[in-house]
Every structure is written in C-alpha cells, then in structure tokens.
C-alpha cells in the first residue's frame, strides 16, 4: 500500500494523541496498524455505482419498417428491462418511438444495453438514443 | 408519460442537430502544498498531485457523456497560479516545471492544463517577474499548457509596467512559435478583473480562495440559441429576450447536471457552472450568426453592440434562474477565429478591431483570438491591452485580450490552427504610435465608484 504524506501525518498525530509519553514499540505498532486498517475502509470513489440505476428514455426514429418496435422491445426484455411506457407517432414514412425503460432489475448496465441498441440501429439503419431520465427532468421541469 | 413527446424530441434535437455540447469540465487543483526548495522534488510533487486527482478525469467525463447522451468537448485541469507556489524560483525553473505539468497533462489525456499565471494588477513579486519572463519559452516548448496574467482590477487599477512586459512576451511568443502560425499566443490571455473559477482556457486558473480541489463546468450552445431565434421569427425585443432566456435556461440545467455528476464520480465538490455561449468553428455554432438572426445584415455595423448586449444580458438572467452556482465568465464569447460568423464579417470588411472593442463593453470577456499583422509593435499591443483593461476596471467587469501578432503575416493572410481554436484572418490594427504614453509606466490609479456617468 502506498501512503500519501498527508495520511502518514494523520496517523502520526493519532498515535501521539493516543499514547503521549507512554509510547512503547508495541503500542506504536498497534496504533499504526489500526489507523491503516481504517484507511482501507474509507469509500473508494473510483468505483462507479450509478450506472445501472433508475429509468432511461429510449428515443428512436427513422424510416418506418416492419418489426422495428418488436426488435427493440424484444432486446430490451431479454436484458431484463421493464418497459413502463411506450409512445409512437407516424409521419408519412417516418416513425418516432419513445420508450421509458426501467433498468433497475436488469443484469446489464446502461452501456451494455446501449451497445445492443447500437447494433439494432446499425442493422435497421435507424437512430436509437438511450439517455438517463434525469437529463429530461433537469431540462424540462423546475 | 412523465415527459411530453415534444420535450424529449427537443432535447434530442439540441444535441444531435444544434451542436449542443458541454464545452468543458475543468478540475481545479491547488498546488500550493507542492513546493520544496529542491526543484526536482517540487516537480515530482506537482506531477503526483495532478495524477492523484486527475487520473480518472477523462474516464469519468466519458461515462457521464454516455449516460446522458450529451458530449463534453474538452476535459481540462486548472491549477493555482503557478507564480504563487514557485515564487522563489528562477525563470528557467518555471519552464522546467511547465514541461513536467505538460507531461502530466498528456499522461492523463486532458486537452489543456491552465494556470501558468500571475496576478500582478498592483505590483510584482520576484517570482511573478520570473514567470512573465518565462512565458514565451514555456508556450513554445509545451503543448497543453495555457498561460494568463491579470494586469488590472477595479480595486487596484492598471499595472502599466505589467502590460508592457506582457506585450513584449506576446511578441516574443509569436516569434518563437512562428513555424506553427504563432500558436503560442493562442494559449495566452491577459486579463483585467480575472475571475478565480473560470473553467475556460486560456484564462482558467484555480484561484487562491478556491478549495483544495473542485469541479467547474462551462456550457456552450450558440447553435441551440440560433435555432430558437430563427424559430421565433419576427417578434419584438421583449419576446426575443424571452426566447433566449428559455433556451439558455435549459442548457444551463443540463450543464449543471453533467458537472455535478462528474464531480460526484470523483468524490470532489462541485464548484460553478459558467453560463457562457462559447462558439466553435462548426457551421451554425456561432455568436455572429445569432446576431445576424436577430436582424443585423452583418456583424460590425450599427446595432451590433446593442444586439450583443441583449444576448449577453438574457444569457446571464437565464443562467442565474437555472442554477444557484453560476460563476466564471457567464455571458457570450466573441472569439474571432472560433466563430464562422465573425470570421466572415472580418473577411467582408464589416468588422474591425475598434468595433470589437466596443462589443467587449457588453460581452462577457474581451478581444479574443484576434490575429494582427506580425509587424505590429509591442507598444501598439500594449496600447490595445491598456484600452481593454480600462474598459474592464471602469465598468467593473472582466475584460481580456488574446491577440496573435502572427509572425511574417500581413492583412489578407490568415492563420489556421484547426480544432476548437479555428482560423483567424489577419485584421488591420491602427499603427498610430502610443509608445510615449505606454512608456510612462507605473500604475494607473483605481477608478472612482461614484459619479458613474
């Protein structure tokens, strides 16, 4: 384990506070190992925790063709996503589809689902965007 | 459905068609604790600290981009004005430290590292003088380091000696980077009333009242505002201001969300959202085009300053309503080389430096990314900076000059940097001698705050 100067300073201060003049090599060793084990339990910010929580909004549009909605929704249900609302509009040959997707119960995280949607979009020559619901709430609700 | 069909499509339209992106997430890191009397130790401490906080900066920003479907154009780091921790060092040492910082920036994959700066509005310390001396060497020997010097403030007045030194440094930088169209000058800006939490380069630095580490975000989005104004058609000024406010409100909210999420990933405090309409050289992503959509035949004619004032004021109002953490510059930027509309206006002969100077009285910064002939004298550049600084201190606003005396170029030529820095046509500057005035040196006293007529 690599300790920063700051952490070493903190451990030293803790040891001084605890032992004062009564310090013996054993006591120092104990205090240090206790302080170091405490360091280990501090939260690790390097892990991302929020990538498979909450609701996503899927927006898709392109040239209307048979089975577009089926392909997208089948893939989503295979990922274990819950579809909470679907809305579709047709304008001449073009369709727009919006799906509210809850991925809390899914074994896949957002980027894995995005990956699968990208494959469908490429195969059917359509556009599929998958964004977290928060961005819409932030932009359109006060 | 929790959102209207149109609301969802509006967001998609903004990001996919109207170039709405977040210009920058800038992590501010204090380097005040990284000093040692041994320069090698100092370098190592600074390198380690930047890697400690910044290693995941690009990765986290990319994760947030994916999650919300909005791209973040630049990932940057700003540091304590370097003259503060390095006050005891000589100019050669400053250059060495800059190279180390450049290496750290490359290592973590960020676009720019800014804060090679000095705040000398009232006077110099020895270290600040050394930093000023080192600027041309640093800008020519590093790639990602951006530098700034604050030469004036409403409280302190204008340090004319600093302006003269800065003008010399700009000339020398232009010469030392002549092989790349004097690109060094594009990475240097001279300020009056510099702000401490600005996330935009070249002027970003981590101010002395800032915390240990902080995450600031700068929005963008002229394309979105442009389309909203076009859609509004012929309406009166009141309605026009309202259209701008509604649009900027939404992009500020999006910007704040992304900034907060990146900060959350890092586990560091979120600082401010800088509500600035920052153009890019992409077609349609232009402040110039917005002003023309408001009804001007071209930029630079009568009405331009008023149109820009309306835009700038509406942007600020919307930003303040949308977020309680507004800071930085917050307004409309008018960099010439980074804005197709402005470039066209210069090439048409509609826009000159004097009109740009007037526009800086009402925009958020100043004379930005302006290329002038290579034979422009240091005294003339000093005069241009002093004019801008005077506008800043008298009107109690931030002003800045980022000017490029492009080595060997003359009016009619242009310099092309590609990317976000864009392409600047060389503008003519009046070479009427001001060297006797600027040569007086000393300090221009702080202005009065009453009798504001």
Coordinates of C-alpha atoms in Angstrom, one line a residue, chain A:
Chain A
X1 CA 0.0 0.0 0.0
X2 CA 1.3 3.5 -0.9
X3 CA 0.5 6.1 1.7
X4 CA 0.5 9.8 0.9
X5 CA 2.4 12.2 3.1
X6 CA -0.9 13.6 4.3
X7 CA -2.0 10.1 5.5
X8 CA 1.3 9.5 7.3
X9 CA 1.0 12.8 9.1
X10 CA -2.6 11.9 10.2
X11 CA -1.5 8.6 11.5
X12 CA 1.4 10.1 13.4
X13 CA -1.0 12.7 15.0
X14 CA -3.4 9.9 16.0
X15 CA -0.6 8.0 17.6
X16 CA 0.7 11.0 19.5
X17 CA -2.8 11.8 20.8
X18 CA -3.4 8.2 21.9
X19 CA -0.1 7.4 23.6
X20 CA 1.6 10.6 24.7
X21 CA 4.6 9.8 26.8
X22 CA 3.6 6.2 27.3
X23 CA 4.6 5.0 23.9
X24 CA 6.4 1.6 23.5
X25 CA 7.3 0.0 20.2
X26 CA 4.3 -2.4 20.6
X27 CA 1.8 0.3 21.3
X28 CA 3.0 2.3 18.3
X29 CA 2.7 -0.8 16.0
X30 CA -0.8 -1.4 17.2
X31 CA -1.9 2.2 16.7
X32 CA -0.4 2.3 13.2
X33 CA -2.0 -0.9 12.1
X34 CA -5.4 0.2 13.4
X35 CA -5.1 3.6 11.6
X36 CA -4.0 1.9 8.4
X37 CA -6.9 -0.6 8.5
X38 CA -9.3 2.4 9.0
X39 CA -7.8 3.9 5.8
X40 CA -8.8 0.8 3.9
X41 CA -12.5 1.2 4.8
X42 CA -12.8 4.7 3.5
X43 CA -15.1 4.9 0.5
X44 CA -13.4 4.2 -2.8
X45 CA -14.5 6.9 -5.3
X46 CA -13.0 5.1 -8.2
X47 CA -15.9 2.7 -8.5
X48 CA -18.9 4.0 -10.4
X49 CA -22.1 3.0 -8.6
X50 CA -24.9 4.6 -10.5
X51 CA -24.6 3.1 -14.0
X52 CA -27.5 0.6 -13.6
X53 CA -30.0 2.5 -11.6
X54 CA -33.1 4.3 -12.5
X55 CA -35.1 4.9 -15.6
X56 CA -33.8 5.6 -19.1
X57 CA -35.6 7.2 -22.0
X58 CA -35.1 5.5 -25.3
X59 CA -35.8 7.6 -28.4
X60 CA -35.8 6.0 -31.8
X61 CA -36.6 7.4 -35.3
X62 CA -36.1 6.6 -38.9
X63 CA -37.8 5.1 -41.9
X64 CA -40.8 3.0 -40.8
X65 CA -40.4 -0.7 -41.4
X66 CA -42.0 -3.9 -40.2
X67 CA -40.9 -5.1 -36.8
X68 CA -38.9 -2.1 -35.7
X69 CA -40.7 -1.8 -32.4
X70 CA -40.7 -5.6 -31.9
X71 CA -36.9 -5.8 -32.4
X72 CA -36.2 -3.0 -29.9
X73 CA -38.6 -4.2 -27.2
X74 CA -37.6 -7.9 -27.5
X75 CA -34.0 -7.0 -27.0
X76 CA -34.9 -4.8 -24.0
X77 CA -37.0 -7.5 -22.4
X78 CA -34.2 -10.0 -22.9
X79 CA -31.9 -7.7 -21.0
X80 CA -34.4 -7.8 -18.1
X81 CA -35.6 -4.2 -18.6
X82 CA -39.1 -3.1 -17.5
X83 CA -40.9 -1.1 -20.2
X84 CA -43.0 1.4 -18.3
X85 CA -44.5 3.4 -21.1
X86 CA -44.4 3.4 -24.9
X87 CA -45.5 6.1 -27.2
X88 CA -45.2 6.2 -31.0
X89 CA -46.0 8.7 -33.8
X90 CA -46.0 8.2 -37.5
X91 CA -45.5 11.0 -40.0
X92 CA -45.6 9.9 -43.7
X93 CA -42.9 7.2 -43.9
X94 CA -41.1 8.1 -40.7
X95 CA -41.8 6.9 -37.2
X96 CA -40.7 8.3 -33.8
X97 CA -40.8 6.0 -30.8
X98 CA -40.2 6.9 -27.2
X99 CA -39.9 4.2 -24.5
X100 CA -39.5 4.7 -20.8
X101 CA -37.2 1.9 -19.6
X102 CA -36.5 0.9 -16.0
X103 CA -33.2 -0.9 -15.8
X104 CA -33.1 -1.4 -12.1
X105 CA -34.0 -5.1 -12.4
X106 CA -31.6 -5.7 -15.3
X107 CA -28.5 -7.7 -15.1
X108 CA -26.9 -5.5 -17.7
X109 CA -25.7 -1.9 -17.1
X110 CA -26.6 1.1 -19.2
X111 CA -23.6 0.9 -21.6
X112 CA -24.2 -2.8 -22.3
X113 CA -27.8 -2.0 -23.2
X114 CA -26.6 0.9 -25.3
X115 CA -24.2 -1.4 -27.1
X116 CA -27.1 -3.8 -28.0
X117 CA -29.3 -0.9 -29.2
X118 CA -26.4 0.4 -31.4
X119 CA -26.3 -3.0 -33.2
X120 CA -30.0 -2.9 -33.9
X121 CA -29.8 0.7 -35.1
X122 CA -27.0 -0.2 -37.4
X123 CA -28.8 -3.2 -38.8
X124 CA -32.1 -1.4 -39.4
X125 CA -30.5 1.9 -40.5
X126 CA -32.4 3.8 -37.8
X127 CA -31.4 6.0 -34.9
X128 CA -31.7 4.9 -31.3
X129 CA -30.7 7.2 -28.4
X130 CA -30.6 6.0 -24.8
X131 CA -30.4 8.7 -22.1
X132 CA -30.9 8.7 -18.4
X133 CA -34.3 10.2 -17.4
X134 CA -32.6 12.8 -15.1
X135 CA -31.5 14.9 -18.1
X136 CA -35.1 15.5 -19.2
X137 CA -36.3 16.2 -15.7
X138 CA -33.5 18.7 -15.3
X139 CA -34.1 20.5 -18.6
X140 CA -37.9 20.5 -18.7
X141 CA -39.1 20.6 -15.1
X142 CA -38.4 23.2 -12.4

